[in-house]
PDB file of C-alpha atoms in Angstrom:
ATOM      1  CA  MET Z1121      -3.928 -22.631  49.930  1.00 56.00           C
ATOM      2  CA  SER Z1122      -2.131 -19.402  50.803  1.00 75.00           C
ATOM      3  CA  LEU Z1123       0.848 -18.485  48.638  1.00 84.00           C
ATOM      4  CA  ASP Z1124       2.228 -15.995  51.193  1.00 91.00           C
ATOM      5  CA  TRP Z1125       5.271 -18.252  51.843  1.00 92.00           C
ATOM      6  CA  ILE Z1126       6.229 -17.888  48.140  1.00 93.00           C
ATOM      7  CA  TYR Z1127       5.836 -14.111  48.326  1.00 94.00           C
ATOM      8  CA  TYR Z1128       7.974 -13.959  51.464  1.00 95.00           C
ATOM      9  CA  ALA Z1129      10.659 -16.198  49.868  1.00 94.00           C
ATOM     10  CA  ILE Z1130      10.828 -14.207  46.660  1.00 95.00           C
ATOM     11  CA  SER Z1131      10.917 -10.896  48.550  1.00 95.00           C
ATOM     12  CA  TRP Z1132      13.706 -12.186  50.815  1.00 96.00           C
ATOM     13  CA  ILE Z1133      15.859 -13.287  47.884  1.00 96.00           C
ATOM     14  CA  LEU Z1134      15.323  -9.978  45.991  1.00 96.00           C
ATOM     15  CA  LEU Z1135      16.075  -7.885  49.093  1.00 96.00           C
ATOM     16  CA  THR Z1136      19.145  -9.967  50.000  1.00 96.00           C
ATOM     17  CA  TRP Z1137      20.664  -9.630  46.491  1.00 96.00           C
ATOM     18  CA  HIS Z1138      19.839  -5.906  46.380  1.00 95.00           C
ATOM     19  CA  SER Z1139      21.590  -5.358  49.697  1.00 95.00           C
ATOM     20  CA  ALA Z1140      24.565  -7.426  48.476  1.00 96.00           C
ATOM     21  CA  TRP Z1141      24.993  -5.331  45.315  1.00 95.00           C
ATOM     22  CA  ASP Z1142      24.617  -2.186  47.327  1.00 92.00           C
ATOM     23  CA  ALA Z1143      27.335  -3.392  49.680  1.00 94.00           C
ATOM     24  CA  VAL Z1144      29.778  -4.075  46.879  1.00 94.00           C
ATOM     25  CA  GLY Z1145      29.298  -0.574  45.460  1.00 91.00           C
ATOM     26  CA  VAL Z1146      26.732  -0.977  42.664  1.00 91.00           C
ATOM     27  CA  PRO Z1147      24.971   2.433  42.432  1.00 86.00           C
ATOM     28  CA  VAL Z1148      21.483   2.483  44.005  1.00 78.00           C
ATOM     29  CA  GLY Z1149      20.584   5.518  41.913  1.00 82.00           C
ATOM     30  CA  ALA Z1150      19.872   5.491  38.233  1.00 82.00           C
ATOM     31  CA  VAL Z1151      22.822   5.227  35.801  1.00 90.00           C
ATOM     32  CA  ILE Z1152      21.896   5.542  32.075  1.00 91.00           C
ATOM     33  CA  GLY Z1153      18.319   5.588  33.299  1.00 92.00           C
ATOM     34  CA  THR Z1154      18.812   2.168  34.996  1.00 95.00           C
ATOM     35  CA  ASN Z1155      18.857   1.135  38.624  1.00 94.00           C
ATOM     36  CA  PHE Z1156      21.381  -1.670  38.239  1.00 95.00           C
ATOM     37  CA  ALA Z1157      21.203  -2.835  41.843  1.00 95.00           C
ATOM     38  CA  TRP Z1158      17.527  -3.846  41.361  1.00 96.00           C
ATOM     39  CA  ILE Z1159      18.064  -5.247  37.895  1.00 96.00           C
ATOM     40  CA  LEU Z1160      20.926  -7.398  39.204  1.00 96.00           C
ATOM     41  CA  ALA Z1161      18.742  -8.479  42.096  1.00 96.00           C
ATOM     42  CA  ILE Z1162      16.199  -9.902  39.586  1.00 97.00           C
ATOM     43  CA  VAL Z1163      18.991 -11.521  37.494  1.00 96.00           C
ATOM     44  CA  PHE Z1164      20.411 -13.234  40.574  1.00 97.00           C
ATOM     45  CA  LEU Z1165      16.994 -14.333  41.695  1.00 96.00           C
ATOM     46  CA  VAL Z1166      17.135 -16.459  38.497  1.00 95.00           C
ATOM     47  CA  VAL Z1167      20.625 -17.764  39.411  1.00 95.00           C
ATOM     48  CA  THR Z1168      19.466 -18.688  42.906  1.00 96.00           C
ATOM     49  CA  VAL Z1169      16.418 -20.587  41.619  1.00 93.00           C
ATOM     50  CA  ARG Z1170      18.390 -22.386  38.900  1.00 90.00           C
ATOM     51  CA  VAL Z1171      21.050 -23.555  41.346  1.00 91.00           C
ATOM     52  CA  ILE Z1172      18.311 -24.937  43.646  1.00 91.00           C
ATOM     53  CA  LEU Z1173      16.627 -26.703  40.659  1.00 88.00           C
ATOM     54  CA  PHE Z1174      19.874 -28.044  39.107  1.00 85.00           C
ATOM     55  CA  PRO Z1175      19.310 -31.591  40.429  1.00 85.00           C
ATOM     56  CA  VAL Z1176      15.869 -31.524  38.821  1.00 83.00           C
ATOM     57  CA  PHE Z1177      17.429 -30.398  35.577  1.00 80.00           C
ATOM     58  CA  VAL Z1178      19.839 -33.373  35.694  1.00 78.00           C
ATOM     59  CA  LYS Z1179      16.882 -35.733  36.208  1.00 79.00           C
ATOM     60  CA  GLN Z1180      15.184 -34.131  33.235  1.00 76.00           C
ATOM     61  CA  ILE Z1181      18.193 -34.841  30.997  1.00 75.00           C
ATOM     62  CA  LYS Z1182      18.412 -38.456  32.233  1.00 75.00           C
ATOM     63  CA  SER Z1183      14.697 -38.957  31.592  1.00 75.00           C
ATOM     64  CA  GLN Z1184      15.018 -37.506  28.058  1.00 72.00           C
ATOM     65  CA  ARG Z1185      17.911 -39.900  27.440  1.00 75.00           C
ATOM     66  CA  ALA Z1186      15.828 -42.806  28.666  1.00 77.00           C
ATOM     67  CA  MET Z1187      12.864 -41.741  26.487  1.00 76.00           C
ATOM     68  CA  GLN Z1188      15.187 -41.484  23.441  1.00 74.00           C
ATOM     69  CA  ALA Z1189      16.645 -44.980  24.119  1.00 79.00           C
ATOM     70  CA  LEU Z1190      13.131 -46.384  24.255  1.00 81.00           C
ATOM     71  CA  GLN Z1191      12.149 -45.031  20.822  1.00 78.00           C
ATOM     72  CA  PRO Z1192      12.760 -48.334  18.960  1.00 83.00           C
ATOM     73  CA  LYS Z1193      10.558 -50.249  21.429  1.00 85.00           C
ATOM     74  CA  VAL Z1194       7.916 -47.500  21.233  1.00 81.00           C
ATOM     75  CA  LYS Z1195       7.960 -47.837  17.429  1.00 83.00           C
ATOM     76  CA  GLU Z1196       7.524 -51.667  17.701  1.00 86.00           C
ATOM     77  CA  LEU Z1197       4.530 -51.187  19.962  1.00 85.00           C
ATOM     78  CA  GLN Z1198       2.985 -48.707  17.557  1.00 81.00           C
ATOM     79  CA  GLU Z1199       3.368 -51.164  14.696  1.00 85.00           C
ATOM     80  CA  LYS Z1200       2.018 -54.042  16.786  1.00 85.00           C
ATOM     81  CA  HIS Z1201      -1.055 -52.194  18.101  1.00 82.00           C
ATOM     82  CA  LYS Z1202      -1.828 -50.087  15.073  1.00 83.00           C
ATOM     83  CA  GLY Z1203      -5.485 -49.033  15.202  1.00 81.00           C
ATOM     84  CA  ASP Z1204      -5.840 -50.005  18.891  1.00 82.00           C
ATOM     85  CA  ARG Z1205      -5.035 -46.783  20.677  1.00 82.00           C
ATOM     86  CA  GLU Z1206      -6.208 -47.901  24.109  1.00 86.00           C
ATOM     87  CA  THR Z1207      -4.028 -50.988  24.163  1.00 88.00           C
ATOM     88  CA  LEU Z1208      -1.092 -48.966  22.761  1.00 84.00           C
ATOM     89  CA  GLN Z1209      -1.333 -46.434  25.534  1.00 84.00           C
ATOM     90  CA  LYS Z1210      -1.485 -49.170  28.217  1.00 87.00           C
ATOM     91  CA  GLU Z1211       1.547 -50.969  26.731  1.00 86.00           C
ATOM     92  CA  MET Z1212       3.526 -47.733  26.483  1.00 84.00           C
ATOM     93  CA  MET Z1213       2.737 -46.736  30.089  1.00 85.00           C
ATOM     94  CA  GLU Z1214       3.821 -50.200  31.208  1.00 86.00           C
ATOM     95  CA  LEU Z1215       7.044 -49.797  29.202  1.00 85.00           C
ATOM     96  CA  TYR Z1216       7.741 -46.363  30.774  1.00 83.00           C
ATOM     97  CA  ARG Z1217       7.040 -47.765  34.242  1.00 81.00           C
ATOM     98  CA  LYS Z1218       9.327 -50.743  33.692  1.00 82.00           C
ATOM     99  CA  GLU Z1219      12.165 -48.677  32.286  1.00 76.00           C
ATOM    100  CA  LYS Z1220      11.639 -45.844  34.837  1.00 72.00           C
ATOM    101  CA  ALA Z1221      11.114 -43.188  32.153  1.00 76.00           C
ATOM    102  CA  ASN Z1222       8.665 -40.339  32.574  1.00 74.00           C
ATOM    103  CA  PRO Z1223       7.367 -38.526  29.495  1.00 70.00           C
ATOM    104  CA  LEU Z1224       6.389 -35.476  31.599  1.00 69.00           C
ATOM    105  CA  MET Z1225       9.803 -35.088  33.213  1.00 70.00           C
ATOM    106  CA  GLY Z1226      10.898 -32.782  30.369  1.00 65.00           C
ATOM    107  CA  CYS Z1227       8.443 -30.157  31.548  1.00 69.00           C
ATOM    108  CA  LEU Z1228       9.076 -30.548  35.314  1.00 74.00           C
ATOM    109  CA  PRO Z1229      11.715 -27.791  35.648  1.00 74.00           C
ATOM    110  CA  MET Z1230       9.388 -25.340  33.893  1.00 75.00           C
ATOM    111  CA  PHE Z1231       6.463 -26.303  36.119  1.00 82.00           C
ATOM    112  CA  LEU Z1232       8.497 -25.916  39.265  1.00 83.00           C
ATOM    113  CA  GLN Z1233       9.403 -22.381  38.259  1.00 86.00           C
ATOM    114  CA  ILE Z1234       5.791 -21.326  37.829  1.00 88.00           C
ATOM    115  CA  PRO Z1235       5.359 -20.552  41.566  1.00 91.00           C
ATOM    116  CA  VAL Z1236       8.500 -18.407  41.404  1.00 91.00           C
ATOM    117  CA  PHE Z1237       7.203 -16.604  38.362  1.00 91.00           C
ATOM    118  CA  LEU Z1238       3.814 -16.024  39.997  1.00 92.00           C
ATOM    119  CA  GLY Z1239       5.428 -14.903  43.244  1.00 93.00           C
ATOM    120  CA  LEU Z1240       7.623 -12.291  41.421  1.00 94.00           C
ATOM    121  CA  PHE Z1241       4.598 -11.181  39.349  1.00 94.00           C
ATOM    122  CA  HIS Z1242       2.585 -10.634  42.518  1.00 93.00           C
ATOM    123  CA  VAL Z1243       5.410  -8.804  44.352  1.00 93.00           C
ATOM    124  CA  LEU Z1244       6.184  -6.465  41.476  1.00 93.00           C
ATOM    125  CA  ARG Z1245       2.525  -5.627  41.008  1.00 90.00           C
ATOM    126  CA  ARG Z1246       2.541  -4.321  44.533  1.00 89.00           C
ATOM    127  CA  LEU Z1247       5.147  -1.675  43.680  1.00 89.00           C
ATOM    128  CA  ASP Z1248       2.701   1.139  43.491  1.00 86.00           C
ATOM    129  CA  PRO Z1249       3.749   4.324  45.230  1.00 85.00           C
ATOM    130  CA  ALA Z1250       0.104   5.130  46.049  1.00 81.00           C
ATOM    131  CA  LYS Z1251      -0.267   2.026  48.236  1.00 81.00           C
ATOM    132  CA  GLN Z1252      -0.559   2.689  51.970  1.00 74.00           C
ATOM    133  CA  SER Z1253       0.759  -0.707  53.083  1.00 81.00           C
ATOM    134  CA  LYS Z1254       4.449  -0.866  52.109  1.00 86.00           C
ATOM    135  CA  GLU Z1255       5.804  -3.322  54.672  1.00 84.00           C
ATOM    136  CA  LEU Z1256       4.072  -6.504  53.528  1.00 83.00           C
ATOM    137  CA  TYR Z1257       6.230  -9.679  52.930  1.00 91.00           C
ATOM    138  CA  GLY Z1258       9.163  -8.317  54.896  1.00 92.00           C
ATOM    139  CA  TRP Z1259       9.693  -5.076  52.973  1.00 94.00           C
ATOM    140  CA  THR Z1260      10.521  -1.825  54.745  1.00 93.00           C
ATOM    141  CA  ALA Z1261       9.000   1.435  53.514  1.00 91.00           C
ATOM    142  CA  SER Z1262      12.393   2.659  52.219  1.00 92.00           C
ATOM    143  CA  GLN Z1263      12.981  -0.629  50.314  1.00 93.00           C
ATOM    144  CA  PHE Z1264       9.456  -0.427  48.843  1.00 93.00           C
ATOM    145  CA  ASP Z1265       9.980   3.141  47.664  1.00 91.00           C
ATOM    146  CA  SER Z1266      13.356   2.321  46.225  1.00 92.00           C
ATOM    147  CA  ALA Z1267      11.953  -0.629  44.224  1.00 93.00           C
ATOM    148  CA  SER Z1268       8.870   1.273  43.048  1.00 92.00           C
ATOM    149  CA  ASN Z1269      11.207   3.917  41.573  1.00 91.00           C
ATOM    150  CA  ALA Z1270      13.550   1.399  39.990  1.00 94.00           C
ATOM    151  CA  LYS Z1271      13.867   1.676  36.227  1.00 95.00           C
ATOM    152  CA  ILE Z1272      15.525   0.154  33.168  1.00 95.00           C
ATOM    153  CA  PHE Z1273      16.333   2.780  30.528  1.00 95.00           C
ATOM    154  CA  THR Z1274      13.858   5.067  32.319  1.00 94.00           C
ATOM    155  CA  ALA Z1275      11.023   2.489  32.155  1.00 96.00           C
ATOM    156  CA  PRO Z1276       9.901   1.404  35.674  1.00 95.00           C
ATOM    157  CA  ILE Z1277      10.265  -2.350  36.419  1.00 96.00           C
ATOM    158  CA  ALA Z1278       6.692  -2.311  37.799  1.00 94.00           C
ATOM    159  CA  GLY Z1279       5.367  -0.892  34.533  1.00 95.00           C
ATOM    160  CA  LYS Z1280       3.971  -3.042  31.689  1.00 94.00           C
ATOM    161  CA  PHE Z1281       3.016  -2.734  28.030  1.00 94.00           C
ATOM    162  CA  GLY Z1282      -0.652  -2.548  28.991  1.00 92.00           C
ATOM    163  CA  SER Z1283      -0.271  -0.026  31.847  1.00 92.00           C
ATOM    164  CA  THR Z1284      -3.113   2.470  32.083  1.00 91.00           C
ATOM    165  CA  ALA Z1285      -2.469   6.239  32.004  1.00 92.00           C
ATOM    166  CA  ASP Z1286      -3.349   6.357  35.781  1.00 92.00           C
ATOM    167  CA  GLU Z1287      -0.768   3.621  36.558  1.00 91.00           C
ATOM    168  CA  LEU Z1288       1.893   5.348  34.541  1.00 92.00           C
ATOM    169  CA  ALA Z1289       1.182   8.638  36.246  1.00 92.00           C
ATOM    170  CA  ARG Z1290       1.612   7.055  39.739  1.00 91.00           C
ATOM    171  CA  LEU Z1291       4.897   5.460  38.627  1.00 91.00           C
ATOM    172  CA  GLY Z1292       6.066   8.761  37.073  1.00 90.00           C
ATOM    173  CA  ALA Z1293       6.669   7.008  33.693  1.00 92.00           C
ATOM    174  CA  ASN Z1294       6.341   7.959  30.077  1.00 93.00           C
ATOM    175  CA  GLY Z1295       3.794   5.746  28.241  1.00 93.00           C
ATOM    176  CA  THR Z1296       5.746   5.598  24.963  1.00 95.00           C
ATOM    177  CA  THR Z1297       9.014   4.679  26.694  1.00 95.00           C
ATOM    178  CA  VAL Z1298       7.328   1.912  28.725  1.00 96.00           C
ATOM    179  CA  LYS Z1299       5.699   0.465  25.560  1.00 95.00           C
ATOM    180  CA  VAL Z1300       8.947   0.517  23.610  1.00 96.00           C
ATOM    181  CA  ILE Z1301      11.074  -1.118  26.369  1.00 96.00           C
ATOM    182  CA  ALA Z1302       8.369  -3.610  27.275  1.00 96.00           C
ATOM    183  CA  GLY Z1303       7.662  -4.458  23.649  1.00 95.00           C
ATOM    184  CA  LEU Z1304      11.309  -5.137  22.896  1.00 97.00           C
ATOM    185  CA  LEU Z1305      11.692  -7.288  25.991  1.00 96.00           C
ATOM    186  CA  VAL Z1306       8.548  -9.246  25.086  1.00 96.00           C
ATOM    187  CA  LEU Z1307       9.984 -10.015  21.612  1.00 96.00           C
ATOM    188  CA  ILE Z1308      13.303 -11.086  23.191  1.00 96.00           C
ATOM    189  CA  MET Z1309      11.305 -13.219  25.623  1.00 95.00           C
ATOM    190  CA  ILE Z1310       9.423 -14.955  22.815  1.00 95.00           C
ATOM    191  CA  ALA Z1311      12.589 -15.538  20.748  1.00 95.00           C
ATOM    192  CA  THR Z1312      14.601 -17.011  23.617  1.00 94.00           C
ATOM    193  CA  THR Z1313      11.673 -19.215  24.716  1.00 92.00           C
ATOM    194  CA  TYR Z1314      11.470 -20.642  21.207  1.00 93.00           C
ATOM    195  CA  LEU Z1315      15.250 -21.139  20.982  1.00 93.00           C
ATOM    196  CA  THR Z1316      15.459 -23.039  24.301  1.00 89.00           C
ATOM    197  CA  SER Z1317      12.907 -25.618  23.058  1.00 86.00           C
ATOM    198  CA  ARG Z1318      14.399 -25.751  19.574  1.00 90.00           C
ATOM    199  CA  GLN Z1319      17.935 -26.320  20.957  1.00 85.00           C
ATOM    200  CA  MET Z1320      16.834 -29.374  22.863  1.00 77.00           C
ATOM    201  CA  ILE Z1321      14.675 -30.842  20.031  1.00 81.00           C
ATOM    202  CA  LEU Z1322      17.512 -30.437  17.465  1.00 80.00           C
ATOM    203  CA  LYS Z1323      19.918 -32.295  19.735  1.00 72.00           C
ATOM    204  CA  THR Z1324      17.540 -35.121  20.850  1.00 68.00           C
ATOM    205  CA  GLY Z1325      15.264 -35.321  17.827  1.00 73.00           C
ATOM    206  CA  TRP Z1326      11.450 -35.501  17.506  1.00 80.00           C
ATOM    207  CA  ALA Z1327       9.897 -38.190  19.645  1.00 71.00           C
ATOM    208  CA  GLU Z1328       8.152 -41.209  18.056  1.00 69.00           C
ATOM    209  CA  ASP Z1329       5.531 -41.266  20.807  1.00 67.00           C
ATOM    210  CA  PRO Z1330       2.574 -39.084  19.756  1.00 76.00           C
ATOM    211  CA  GLN Z1331       2.074 -37.871  23.295  1.00 74.00           C
ATOM    212  CA  GLN Z1332       5.677 -36.823  23.642  1.00 73.00           C
ATOM    213  CA  ARG Z1333       5.705 -35.259  20.209  1.00 82.00           C
ATOM    214  CA  MET Z1334       2.614 -33.184  21.153  1.00 86.00           C
ATOM    215  CA  ILE Z1335       4.403 -31.912  24.276  1.00 80.00           C
ATOM    216  CA  GLN Z1336       7.399 -30.966  22.069  1.00 82.00           C
ATOM    217  CA  ARG Z1337       5.181 -28.998  19.661  1.00 87.00           C
ATOM    218  CA  LEU Z1338       3.479 -27.269  22.537  1.00 86.00           C
ATOM    219  CA  MET Z1339       6.783 -26.142  24.005  1.00 83.00           C
ATOM    220  CA  LEU Z1340       8.193 -25.143  20.598  1.00 87.00           C
ATOM    221  CA  TYR Z1341       5.251 -23.223  19.206  1.00 91.00           C
ATOM    222  CA  GLY Z1342       2.410 -22.950  21.710  1.00 91.00           C
ATOM    223  CA  ILE Z1343       4.182 -21.319  24.653  1.00 89.00           C
ATOM    224  CA  PRO Z1344       6.042 -18.678  22.582  1.00 91.00           C
ATOM    225  CA  ALA Z1345       2.801 -17.800  20.741  1.00 92.00           C
ATOM    226  CA  SER Z1346       0.913 -17.373  24.039  1.00 91.00           C
ATOM    227  CA  LEU Z1347       3.599 -14.942  25.249  1.00 92.00           C
ATOM    228  CA  LEU Z1348       2.728 -12.521  22.496  1.00 90.00           C
ATOM    229  CA  ILE Z1349      -0.580 -11.836  24.251  1.00 90.00           C
ATOM    230  CA  SER Z1350       0.215 -12.461  27.914  1.00 89.00           C
ATOM    231  CA  GLY Z1351       3.429 -10.471  27.679  1.00 91.00           C
ATOM    232  CA  ALA Z1352       1.331  -7.258  27.661  1.00 91.00           C
ATOM    233  CA  ILE Z1353       0.273  -7.824  31.257  1.00 93.00           C
ATOM    234  CA  PHE Z1354       3.693  -8.840  32.617  1.00 94.00           C
ATOM    235  CA  PRO Z1355       5.555  -6.156  34.574  1.00 95.00           C
ATOM    236  CA  ILE Z1356       8.898  -5.306  32.950  1.00 96.00           C
ATOM    237  CA  GLY Z1357      10.715  -6.843  35.967  1.00 96.00           C
ATOM    238  CA  VAL Z1358       8.974 -10.182  35.295  1.00 95.00           C
ATOM    239  CA  ILE Z1359       9.999 -10.067  31.636  1.00 96.00           C
ATOM    240  CA  ILE Z1360      13.630  -9.417  32.714  1.00 97.00           C
ATOM    241  CA  TYR Z1361      13.346 -12.510  34.930  1.00 96.00           C
ATOM    242  CA  TRP Z1362      11.967 -14.640  32.011  1.00 94.00           C
ATOM    243  CA  VAL Z1363      14.613 -13.504  29.501  1.00 96.00           C
ATOM    244  CA  THR Z1364      17.406 -14.130  31.994  1.00 96.00           C
ATOM    245  CA  ASN Z1365      16.018 -17.542  32.792  1.00 94.00           C
ATOM    246  CA  ASN Z1366      15.911 -18.417  29.070  1.00 93.00           C
ATOM    247  CA  LEU Z1367      19.504 -17.271  28.553  1.00 94.00           C
ATOM    248  CA  PHE Z1368      20.543 -19.359  31.586  1.00 92.00           C
ATOM    249  CA  THR Z1369      18.690 -22.354  30.143  1.00 89.00           C
ATOM    250  CA  LEU Z1370      20.375 -21.981  26.731  1.00 91.00           C
ATOM    251  CA  GLY Z1371      23.817 -21.941  28.282  1.00 90.00           C
ATOM    252  CA  GLN Z1372      23.024 -24.815  30.668  1.00 86.00           C
ATOM    253  CA  GLN Z1373      21.605 -26.977  27.950  1.00 82.00           C
ATOM    254  CA  GLN Z1374      24.549 -26.294  25.639  1.00 85.00           C
ATOM    255  CA  TRP Z1375      26.974 -27.371  28.382  1.00 84.00           C
ATOM    256  CA  VAL Z1376      24.991 -30.518  29.222  1.00 78.00           C
ATOM    257  CA  LEU Z1377      24.551 -31.512  25.610  1.00 76.00           C
ATOM    258  CA  ARG Z1378      28.248 -31.145  24.909  1.00 80.00           C
ATOM    259  CA  LYS Z1379      29.337 -32.970  28.055  1.00 75.00           C
ATOM    260  CA  PHE Z1380      26.661 -35.702  27.812  1.00 68.00           C
ATOM    261  CA  PRO Z1381      25.771 -35.935  24.059  1.00 72.00           C
ATOM    262  CA  PRO Z1382      22.642 -37.803  23.125  1.00 67.00           C
ATOM    263  CA  PRO Z1383      23.113 -41.457  22.249  1.00 62.00           C
ATOM    264  CA  VAL Z1384      23.698 -42.208  18.564  1.00 61.00           C
ATOM    265  CA  THR Z1385      20.681 -43.711  16.951  1.00 52.00           C
ATOM    266  CA  ALA Z1386      20.725 -46.692  14.685  1.00 45.00           C
ATOM    267  CA  LYS Z1387      20.173 -44.524  11.668  1.00 46.00           C
ATOM    268  CA  LYS Z1388      23.339 -42.627  12.344  1.00 42.00           C
ATOM    269  CA  THR Z1389      25.457 -45.792  12.813  1.00 40.00           C
ATOM    270  CA  THR Z1390      24.727 -47.352   9.449  1.00 40.00           C
ATOM    271  CA  ALA Z1391      27.485 -47.078   6.937  1.00 42.00           C
ATOM    272  CA  PRO Z1392      26.380 -48.404   3.571  1.00 43.00           C
ATOM    273  CA  ALA Z1393      29.480 -46.979   1.870  1.00 43.00           C
ATOM    274  CA  ALA Z1394      31.747 -49.112   4.059  1.00 41.00           C
ATOM    275  CA  SER Z1395      29.899 -52.338   3.134  1.00 41.00           C
ATOM    276  CA  ARG Z1396      30.216 -51.551  -0.551  1.00 43.00           C
ATOM    277  CA  ASN Z1397      33.961 -50.814  -0.347  1.00 45.00           C
ATOM    278  CA  PRO Z1398      35.302 -52.551   2.751  1.00 44.00           C
ATOM    279  CA  VAL Z1399      38.981 -52.207   1.858  1.00 42.00           C
ATOM    280  CA  GLN Z1400      39.548 -48.569   2.881  1.00 43.00           C
ATOM    281  CA  PRO Z1401      42.686 -47.138   4.455  1.00 43.00           C
ATOM    282  CA  ALA Z1402      42.174 -46.300   8.111  1.00 41.00           C
ATOM    283  CA  LYS Z1403      42.291 -42.624   8.978  1.00 42.00           C
ATOM    284  CA  SER Z1404      44.237 -41.213  11.879  1.00 39.00           C
ATOM    285  CA  GLY Z1405      45.668 -38.006  13.201  1.00 40.00           C
ATOM    286  CA  GLY Z1406      42.471 -36.043  13.976  1.00 37.00           C
ATOM    287  CA  LEU Z1407      39.210 -36.136  15.895  1.00 32.00           C
ATOM    288  CA  PHE Z1408      37.141 -36.292  12.698  1.00 35.00           C
ATOM    289  CA  GLY Z1409      39.624 -38.471  10.767  1.00 41.00           C
ATOM    290  CA  ARG Z1410      41.053 -35.568   8.718  1.00 41.00           C
ATOM    291  CA  GLY Z1411      44.708 -36.477   9.319  1.00 43.00           C
ATOM    292  CA  LYS Z1412      47.030 -38.413   7.105  1.00 44.00           C
ATOM    293  CA  SER Z1413      45.829 -41.789   5.865  1.00 44.00           C
ATOM    294  CA  THR Z1414      47.874 -44.688   7.068  1.00 46.00           C
ATOM    295  CA  PRO Z1415      49.297 -46.908   4.343  1.00 49.00           C
ATOM    296  CA  PRO Z1416      47.283 -50.051   3.667  1.00 49.00           C
ATOM    297  CA  ALA Z1417      48.443 -53.232   5.336  1.00 52.00           C
ATOM    298  CA  PRO Z1418      50.818 -55.268   3.133  1.00 54.00           C
ATOM    299  CA  VAL Z1419      49.029 -57.999   1.244  1.00 52.00           C
ATOM    300  CA  LYS Z1420      50.385 -61.481   1.807  1.00 54.00           C
ATOM    301  CA  ALA Z1421      52.173 -62.726  -1.321  1.00 54.00           C
ATOM    302  CA  THR Z1422      50.513 -65.616  -3.129  1.00 54.00           C
ATOM    303  CA  ALA Z1423      52.110 -68.177  -5.378  1.00 53.00           C
ATOM    304  CA  PRO Z1424      52.601 -66.820  -8.895  1.00 53.00           C
ATOM    305  CA  LYS Z1425      50.490 -68.221 -11.663  1.00 53.00           C
ATOM    306  CA  VAL Z1426      52.316 -70.516 -14.094  1.00 52.00           C
ATOM    307  CA  ALA Z1427      52.536 -68.777 -17.467  1.00 54.00           C
ATOM    308  CA  GLY Z1428      51.307 -70.666 -20.501  1.00 55.00           C
ATOM    309  CA  PRO Z1429      53.783 -71.720 -23.265  1.00 56.00           C
ATOM    310  CA  LYS Z1430      54.871 -69.140 -25.770  1.00 55.00           C
ATOM    311  CA  PRO Z1431      53.582 -69.479 -29.320  1.00 58.00           C
ATOM    312  CA  GLY Z1432      55.744 -71.914 -31.323  1.00 58.00           C
ATOM    313  CA  ALA Z1433      57.487 -73.494 -28.316  1.00 54.00           C
ATOM    314  CA  LYS Z1434      57.715 -77.249 -27.844  1.00 56.00           C
ATOM    315  CA  PRO Z1435      55.276 -78.702 -25.375  1.00 56.00           C
ATOM    316  CA  VAL Z1436      56.961 -79.840 -22.154  1.00 54.00           C
ATOM    317  CA  ASN Z1437      56.060 -83.190 -20.655  1.00 55.00           C
ATOM    318  CA  PRO Z1438      55.347 -82.517 -16.924  1.00 51.00           C
ATOM    319  CA  LYS Z1439      56.124 -86.145 -15.998  1.00 51.00           C
ATOM    320  CA  LYS Z1440      59.763 -85.788 -16.968  1.00 50.00           C
ATOM    321  CA  ASN Z1441      62.210 -84.248 -14.524  1.00 50.00           C
ATOM    322  CA  ARG Z1442      63.609 -81.135 -16.251  1.00 52.00           C
ATOM    323  CA  PRO Z1443      64.410 -82.780 -19.571  1.00 52.00           C
ATOM    324  CA  ALA Z1444      65.598 -79.592 -21.249  1.00 53.00           C
ATOM    325  CA  LYS Z1445      68.556 -79.151 -18.838  1.00 51.00           C
ATOM    326  CA  ARG Z1446      69.771 -82.783 -19.143  1.00 51.00           C
ATOM    327  CA  GLN Z1447      69.728 -82.669 -22.951  1.00 50.00           C
ATOM    328  CA  GLY Z1448      71.900 -79.527 -22.978  1.00 45.00           C
TER     329      GLY Z1448
END
């Protein structure tokens, strides 16, 4: 299947944003060795894609909430079918189907962005001044030349850590500068990729389902580790896209997790201290109960105990009606 439609779409978004920043007065030429109009075009490519995918992100959060709510039932199935992996998988799939929960929904937004990433990767690889065809995917020759000369701190956005000497010569770039800028961006890309997964896992907890836990480990450790190698072949513009996307994800997840916090698990709701000492003054005057303690409720008065006779006193006959007063 041809991916030209993706290349045309990515090119159109990039060129539209570049023209928009040019129209509002962002310098097209380099400032501090950076062509900000093109850098901002890549940044707002991320914004455009994330706005389009926001409904999918909401479904991802709802699915994760559903998966978390099902953890007690999943644990029961694991105990019930211990040693029978085939039956366990069938029962769990039936449970997910019945409760409309999808274990793979957590990866869906990332998978949907893969075509965008590949499209940008392909488009930026074309930014070679030596190419004869400069008007593919809707580009004009002037736009192609402008993008192929675009830089960030004097490193071309089409350059990469593994660029050959011939490629660097065609881009008019310094090899050391490209390696330093690309290397720093790759490290930031790895760190932010790890943090996005860690942020979600810390808020929702590790899954009880082995399949779900394996996906969590893959996202937390596997993907960042793979970027250490694959980052060498990514053009700098692609790494800028990835880092921006990660930062957007961190902010979006933080907002969603604060607005829609994960449900409190049973472990968090237990309060053994309360059962041991149930008579505790209620706390008020603060979100976390740090205000002044309200005074305990008054205890209903009970009948006083009858004191025993004092040593040496005459015993009183209870059947008589106040004999001491009548004798006086």
